[in-house]
Coordinates of C-alpha atoms and ligand atoms in Angstrom, one line a residue:
M1 CA -0.1 -0.2 -0.1
N2 CA 1.5 3.7 -0.9
R3 CA 2.3 5.2 2.6
G4 CA 3.1 8.7 0.9
S5 CA 3.4 11.3 3.2
K6 CA 1.6 9.4 5.4
P7 CA 3.1 9.4 9.1
A8 CA 3.8 5.8 10.1
V9 CA 2.5 4.3 13.1
L10 CA 3.6 0.8 14.5
V11 CA 0.7 -1.1 15.6
T12 CA 1.6 -4.2 17.6
G13 CA -0.7 -6.8 17.8
G14 CA -2.7 -5.2 14.8
A15 CA -4.2 -8.4 13.4
G16 CA -5.9 -8.7 16.8
Y17 CA -9.5 -7.6 17.6
I18 CA -8.6 -4.2 19.0
G19 CA -5.8 -3.5 17.0
A20 CA -7.5 -3.9 13.9
H21 CA -10.2 -1.7 14.2
T22 CA -7.6 0.6 15.4
A23 CA -5.5 0.4 12.1
K24 CA -9.0 1.1 10.0
A25 CA -9.1 4.4 12.2
L26 CA -5.6 5.2 12.0
H27 CA -6.2 4.9 7.9
E28 CA -9.2 6.7 7.9
Q29 CA -7.6 9.5 9.9
G30 CA -4.8 9.8 7.7
Y31 CA -2.1 7.6 9.4
F32 CA 0.0 4.8 7.8
P33 CA -0.2 1.9 9.9
V34 CA 2.6 -0.7 10.2
V35 CA 0.7 -4.0 11.7
Y36 CA 3.5 -6.2 13.7
D37 CA 2.0 -9.1 14.6
D38 CA 2.8 -13.0 15.2
L39 CA -0.7 -14.3 14.1
S40 CA -0.6 -16.6 17.3
S41 CA -4.2 -15.2 17.6
G42 CA -4.8 -12.7 15.3
F43 CA -5.9 -13.0 11.9
R44 CA -4.0 -12.2 8.4
E45 CA -7.2 -11.3 6.8
A46 CA -8.0 -8.3 9.6
V47 CA -4.7 -6.6 8.4
R48 CA -6.4 -4.6 5.5
W49 CA -5.0 -1.0 6.2
G50 CA -1.0 -0.3 5.7
E51 CA 1.4 -2.8 5.6
F52 CA 1.8 -6.4 7.6
V53 CA 5.3 -7.4 9.4
H54 CA 5.4 -11.0 10.8
G55 CA 7.4 -11.2 13.9
D56 CA 7.2 -12.2 18.0
I57 CA 7.0 -9.2 20.2
R58 CA 10.1 -10.5 22.2
D59 CA 12.1 -10.3 18.8
G60 CA 14.0 -6.8 19.8
R61 CA 15.9 -6.9 16.5
A62 CA 13.0 -7.4 14.0
L63 CA 11.5 -4.6 16.0
A64 CA 14.0 -2.3 15.8
E65 CA 14.5 -3.0 12.2
T66 CA 10.7 -2.3 11.3
V67 CA 11.1 1.0 13.3
E68 CA 13.7 2.2 11.0
A69 CA 12.4 0.8 7.7
H70 CA 9.2 2.3 8.1
R71 CA 10.4 5.6 9.7
I72 CA 8.3 5.2 12.9
K73 CA 7.1 8.3 14.7
A74 CA 4.5 6.8 17.0
V75 CA 3.6 2.9 18.4
I76 CA 0.2 1.8 19.7
H77 CA 1.3 -1.1 21.4
F78 CA -1.4 -3.9 21.9
A79 CA 0.7 -7.5 21.3
G80 CA 0.2 -9.4 24.4
L81 CA -2.0 -12.0 25.9
I82 CA -5.2 -11.6 27.3
E83 CA -7.0 -14.5 28.6
V84 CA -7.2 -13.5 32.3
G85 CA -8.2 -17.5 33.4
R86 CA -4.8 -18.7 31.3
S87 CA -2.8 -16.2 33.2
V88 CA -3.4 -17.6 36.3
V89 CA -2.3 -21.0 35.5
R90 CA 0.4 -19.7 33.3
P91 CA 1.9 -16.6 34.6
D92 CA 5.1 -17.5 33.3
L93 CA 3.9 -16.8 29.8
F94 CA 2.0 -13.9 30.9
W95 CA 5.5 -12.3 32.0
D96 CA 7.5 -13.3 29.6
V97 CA 4.9 -12.2 26.4
N98 CA 3.4 -9.0 28.0
V99 CA 6.3 -7.7 30.0
G100 CA 9.2 -9.5 28.2
G101 CA 7.8 -7.8 25.0
T102 CA 7.2 -4.9 26.2
I103 CA 10.8 -4.7 27.6
S104 CA 11.9 -5.7 24.1
L105 CA 9.8 -2.7 22.4
L106 CA 11.0 0.2 24.5
A107 CA 14.7 -1.4 23.6
A108 CA 13.7 -1.2 19.8
I109 CA 12.2 2.1 20.0
R110 CA 14.7 3.7 22.4
D111 CA 17.0 6.3 20.1
R112 CA 14.9 5.5 16.7
G113 CA 13.2 8.8 17.0
V114 CA 9.9 7.7 18.4
D115 CA 8.3 10.0 20.7
R116 CA 4.6 8.5 21.3
L117 CA 3.8 5.5 22.8
V118 CA 0.3 4.5 23.6
F119 CA 0.0 1.5 25.7
S120 CA -3.1 -1.1 25.6
S121 CA -3.6 -1.5 29.5
S122 CA -6.9 -2.7 31.2
A123 CA -9.4 -2.1 34.0
A124 CA -7.7 -5.4 35.4
V125 CA -5.0 -3.5 37.1
Y126 CA -7.9 -2.3 39.4
G127 CA -9.4 -5.2 40.6
Q128 CA -12.1 -5.0 43.3
G129 CA -10.0 -3.1 45.5
G130 CA -12.2 -2.1 48.3
R131 CA -14.6 -0.4 46.1
G132 CA -18.6 -0.6 46.2
P133 CA -20.2 -2.3 43.5
L134 CA -21.9 0.7 42.3
E135 CA -18.6 3.1 42.6
T136 CA -17.3 4.2 39.0
I137 CA -13.4 4.0 38.9
P138 CA -11.4 6.9 38.7
E139 CA -7.1 6.5 37.3
A140 CA -6.4 7.1 41.2
A141 CA -8.3 4.3 42.4
P142 CA -6.1 1.5 44.3
K143 CA -4.7 -0.8 42.1
A144 CA -5.0 -4.4 43.1
P145 CA -5.1 -7.1 40.2
A146 CA -7.1 -9.9 40.5
S147 CA -4.7 -12.1 38.4
P148 CA -1.0 -12.3 36.8
Y149 CA -2.7 -10.9 33.8
G150 CA -3.7 -7.6 35.4
D151 CA -0.5 -7.8 37.4
T152 CA 1.6 -8.0 33.7
K153 CA -0.6 -4.6 32.7
L154 CA 0.4 -2.6 35.8
A155 CA 4.2 -3.9 35.5
C156 CA 4.4 -2.5 31.6
E157 CA 2.5 0.9 32.9
W158 CA 5.6 1.4 35.7
M159 CA 8.1 0.4 32.9
I160 CA 6.5 3.0 30.6
A161 CA 6.5 5.5 32.8
A162 CA 10.1 5.2 34.0
E163 CA 10.8 5.2 30.3
C164 CA 9.1 8.4 29.9
R165 CA 10.8 10.0 32.7
A166 CA 14.6 8.9 31.6
Y167 CA 14.2 9.2 28.3
G168 CA 11.9 11.6 26.8
L169 CA 9.3 9.5 25.4
S170 CA 5.6 10.7 25.8
A171 CA 3.0 8.0 26.6
V172 CA -0.5 7.0 27.2
A173 CA -2.0 4.0 28.7
L174 CA -5.3 3.2 27.9
R175 CA -7.4 1.1 30.6
Y176 CA -10.0 -0.6 28.6
F177 CA -12.9 -1.7 30.2
N178 CA -15.0 -4.4 28.5
A179 CA -14.5 -4.5 24.8
A180 CA -17.3 -5.3 22.6
G181 CA -19.1 -4.8 19.2
A182 CA -17.4 -4.9 15.7
D183 CA -17.1 -2.5 12.9
P184 CA -20.4 -1.8 10.8
S185 CA -18.7 -2.7 7.6
G186 CA -18.3 -6.3 8.6
A187 CA -14.9 -6.7 7.4
I188 CA -13.2 -6.9 10.9
G189 CA -14.8 -8.4 14.0
E190 CA -14.1 -10.4 17.4
A191 CA -12.5 -13.6 16.7
H192 CA -10.9 -15.3 19.9
E193 CA -9.7 -19.1 20.3
P194 CA -11.1 -20.0 23.1
E195 CA -14.2 -17.5 23.4
T196 CA -14.9 -16.4 26.3
H197 CA -16.4 -13.2 26.2
L198 CA -19.9 -12.7 27.1
I199 CA -21.5 -11.3 24.3
P200 CA -20.2 -13.3 21.8
L201 CA -21.0 -16.5 23.5
A202 CA -24.5 -15.2 24.3
I203 CA -25.0 -14.6 20.6
A204 CA -23.5 -17.9 19.9
A205 CA -26.1 -19.4 22.5
A206 CA -29.2 -17.5 21.1
L207 CA -28.5 -18.4 17.2
G208 CA -28.3 -22.3 18.5
R209 CA -24.4 -22.3 17.2
G210 CA -23.3 -23.1 20.8
P211 CA -24.0 -24.3 24.3
A212 CA -26.7 -22.7 26.5
L213 CA -24.6 -19.7 28.4
S214 CA -23.7 -20.0 31.8
V215 CA -24.4 -17.4 34.1
F216 CA -21.1 -17.0 36.2
G217 CA -22.7 -16.2 39.7
T218 CA -26.2 -14.3 40.8
D219 CA -24.9 -14.0 44.5
Y220 CA -22.9 -10.8 44.0
D221 CA -23.6 -8.0 45.8
T222 CA -25.2 -5.5 42.7
P223 CA -28.5 -5.0 41.9
D224 CA -29.4 -8.0 40.2
G225 CA -26.9 -10.5 41.7
T226 CA -25.2 -10.7 38.6
C227 CA -21.5 -9.2 37.5
L228 CA -21.7 -5.4 36.4
R229 CA -19.5 -4.8 33.6
D230 CA -18.6 -1.2 31.4
Y231 CA -19.0 -2.4 27.8
I232 CA -17.5 0.1 24.9
H233 CA -17.8 -0.4 21.8
V234 CA -14.5 -1.6 19.9
N235 CA -14.7 1.4 17.3
D236 CA -14.7 4.0 20.4
L237 CA -11.7 2.4 22.0
A238 CA -9.9 2.6 18.4
A239 CA -10.8 6.3 18.4
A240 CA -9.2 6.9 21.9
H241 CA -6.0 5.5 20.6
V242 CA -5.7 8.0 17.4
A243 CA -6.8 10.6 19.8
A244 CA -3.8 9.4 22.4
L245 CA -1.6 10.0 19.5
K246 CA -2.7 13.2 18.8
A247 CA -2.9 14.4 22.6
D248 CA -0.7 17.4 23.4
L249 CA 1.7 15.9 25.6
A250 CA 5.0 17.3 26.7
A251 CA 8.2 15.0 26.1
G252 CA 8.7 12.6 29.6
C253 CA 4.9 13.0 30.1
F254 CA 3.2 9.6 30.9
E255 CA -0.8 9.7 31.1
T256 CA -3.2 6.9 32.2
A257 CA -6.7 7.3 31.2
N258 CA -9.7 4.7 31.5
V259 CA -11.5 3.8 28.4
G260 CA -15.0 3.1 29.4
A261 CA -18.7 4.3 28.6
G262 CA -19.2 4.8 32.5
Q263 CA -22.5 2.6 32.6
G264 CA -22.4 -0.4 34.5
R265 CA -24.4 -3.6 32.9
S266 CA -25.2 -6.9 34.5
V267 CA -24.7 -10.1 32.6
L268 CA -28.6 -10.2 33.1
E269 CA -29.1 -7.1 31.0
V270 CA -26.6 -8.1 28.4
V271 CA -28.5 -11.4 28.0
A272 CA -31.8 -9.4 27.8
A273 CA -30.3 -7.2 25.1
V274 CA -28.9 -10.1 23.1
A275 CA -32.3 -11.5 23.2
R276 CA -33.8 -8.4 22.1
A277 CA -31.4 -8.2 19.0
V278 CA -31.8 -11.8 17.7
G279 CA -35.3 -12.3 18.4
R280 CA -35.1 -15.2 20.4
P281 CA -34.5 -16.1 23.9
V282 CA -30.8 -16.7 25.1
P283 CA -30.5 -20.2 26.6
H284 CA -28.9 -20.0 29.9
A285 CA -28.4 -21.6 32.8
I286 CA -27.1 -20.3 36.2
G287 CA -23.7 -21.3 37.1
A288 CA -20.8 -21.0 40.0
R289 CA -18.9 -17.7 40.0
R290 CA -15.6 -17.3 37.7
A291 CA -12.8 -17.6 39.6
G292 CA -11.2 -13.7 39.4
D293 CA -14.0 -11.7 38.4
P294 CA -14.4 -8.6 40.7
P295 CA -18.1 -7.7 40.9
S296 CA -18.0 -4.7 39.0
L297 CA -15.9 -2.6 36.8
V298 CA -17.3 0.5 35.6
A299 CA -15.2 3.3 34.7
D300 CA -14.9 7.1 35.5
P301 CA -14.3 8.2 32.0
S302 CA -14.2 11.7 33.0
Y303 CA -10.1 12.2 32.4
A304 CA -10.0 10.6 28.9
R305 CA -12.9 13.5 28.1
E306 CA -10.1 15.8 29.7
L307 CA -6.8 14.6 28.3
L308 CA -8.0 13.0 25.0
G309 CA -11.2 15.0 23.8
W310 CA -12.6 11.4 23.9
A311 CA -16.3 10.3 24.6
A312 CA -18.1 7.5 23.5
E313 CA -20.3 7.7 20.7
R314 CA -21.4 3.9 20.1
S315 CA -21.7 2.3 23.0
E316 CA -25.3 2.3 23.7
L317 CA -25.7 -1.6 24.7
D318 CA -28.3 -2.6 22.1
Q319 CA -26.0 -0.7 19.6
I320 CA -22.9 -2.9 20.7
V321 CA -24.8 -5.9 20.5
A322 CA -26.5 -5.4 17.4
D323 CA -23.1 -4.4 15.5
A324 CA -21.9 -7.9 17.4
L325 CA -24.9 -9.8 16.3
R326 CA -24.2 -8.4 12.8
W327 CA -20.4 -9.8 12.8
E328 CA -21.5 -12.9 14.4
A329 CA -23.9 -13.9 12.1
Q330 CA -21.3 -13.7 9.0
P331 CA -18.0 -13.5 10.1
A332 CA -15.1 -12.6 7.4
Y333 CA -12.9 -14.8 9.4
S334 CA -12.8 -16.9 12.4
T335 CA -10.6 -19.6 14.8
G336 CA -13.3 -22.3 13.3
A337 CA -12.6 -21.7 9.7
R338 CA -8.7 -21.0 10.4
A339 CA -8.7 -24.5 12.1
A340 CA -10.1 -25.7 8.8
G341 CA -7.9 -23.9 6.6
R342 CA -10.5 -22.2 5.4
T343 CA -9.4 -18.9 5.8
V344 CA -10.6 -16.3 3.2
Q345 CA -8.3 -14.1 2.1
A346 CA -9.0 -10.2 2.4
A347 CA -9.7 -8.0 -0.9
P348 CA -6.5 -5.5 -1.3
R349 CA -7.6 -2.0 -0.8
Ligands
LIG1 N1 -19.8 -14.2 32.1 C1 -20.9 -14.8 32.4 N2 -20.9 -16.0 31.5 C2 -19.9 -16.5 30.5 C3 -18.8 -15.7 30.1 C4 -18.8 -14.4 31.0 O1 -21.6 -14.9 32.9 O2 -19.8 -17.5 29.8 C5 -19.5 -13.0 33.4 C6 -18.3 -12.9 33.6 O3 -18.5 -13.5 34.7 C7 -18.4 -11.1 33.8 C8 -19.0 -10.6 32.4 O4 -19.6 -11.8 32.0 O5 -19.2 -10.9 34.8 C9 -18.0 -10.6 31.1 O6 -17.2 -11.4 31.1 P1 -16.1 -11.2 30.2 O7 -15.3 -12.6 30.2 O8 -16.7 -10.8 28.7 O9 -14.9 -9.7 30.1 P2 -14.2 -9.5 31.3 O10 -15.0 -8.9 32.2 O11 -14.0 -11.1 32.7 O12 -12.8 -9.3 30.9 C10 -12.5 -8.5 29.7 C11 -11.2 -8.5 29.3 C12 -10.2 -8.5 30.0 C13 -10.2 -7.3 31.0 C14 -11.5 -7.1 31.5 C15 -11.3 -5.8 32.1 O13 -11.5 -9.8 28.5 O14 -9.0 -8.9 29.0 O15 -12.8 -7.2 30.6 O16 -12.7 -5.4 32.4 F1 -9.1 -7.5 31.8

């Protein structure tokens, strides 16, 4: 793809769910995304904007070469492992890929002309932290990760902050709440293996393509007894990354910002929204609590508005579910198709 005079942005993990939506947003905003991904969980078909480089995030030499070859000025760092449950049984892997990968990325961009980093952090850095179930979370809330996944995200934030102070990089760590939905074009969407997220599982159950949904606990101290989460449309998340690239930050500055809609939705509210969208009930059963689930995680997103001039625009629950349903009904790629060797080649743009 022709780069022209567009500024090149390295997007590590750009073949994944949030990364691909962000690459599209970058393209639409006049940037040239250079996606760096090992395709361990991402999809080649999801890389439709800019350039693709196949590589491991721990490979410092390949990263440095990519930064130099594409004259990269800014980096958005998504690459990493995300399954909270797996992090409990394989913390070693999470520290290696998430923390080790960030160490190699920081070394690769140091002294190579990169002056802005946007880091994919998570609401998982907060845990429940003594908060009441209806309290929203500001950035300064206590950090009490409930999983090694959250630990690694927090450790990366600390490393990046120190790097900023020491070397003059400016960075924003975006703490995502629950990413959901899909681009309305149908070209990209959510595809995880295994899928553990509520909305795709509820849709699969309603469409009769998956087992009945298990609702993980109805005895939480929340209004209907199920966990509260702050669902944020993936396109709103993508827009926050572009805003973080553009934010007016001094050299050496490190910022954190919550990226959520600021509205808590219970598991049963999501089940009801999926039933409305599909026009059929969601077969479900009440199950036990899932280890590591905080009762509620709802953002106070006011600082993101102040720092980034950003606010959620597509994150009404019914809109998120409608977009997710469009994708799930006809995904352009999927782990099932990949396993069967049936992946489709994306049309060049
Ligand atoms: N849930 C069910 N049944 C399921 C799946 C999920 O009841 O089959 C419930 C969970 O218990 C939770 C809610 O639905 O209360 C949302 O669960 P998800 O698995 O969709 O998302 P999580 O809140 O566990 O985690 C997500 C990301 C993490 C991130 C976290 C931060 O997957 O990477 O949000 O809020 F750290």
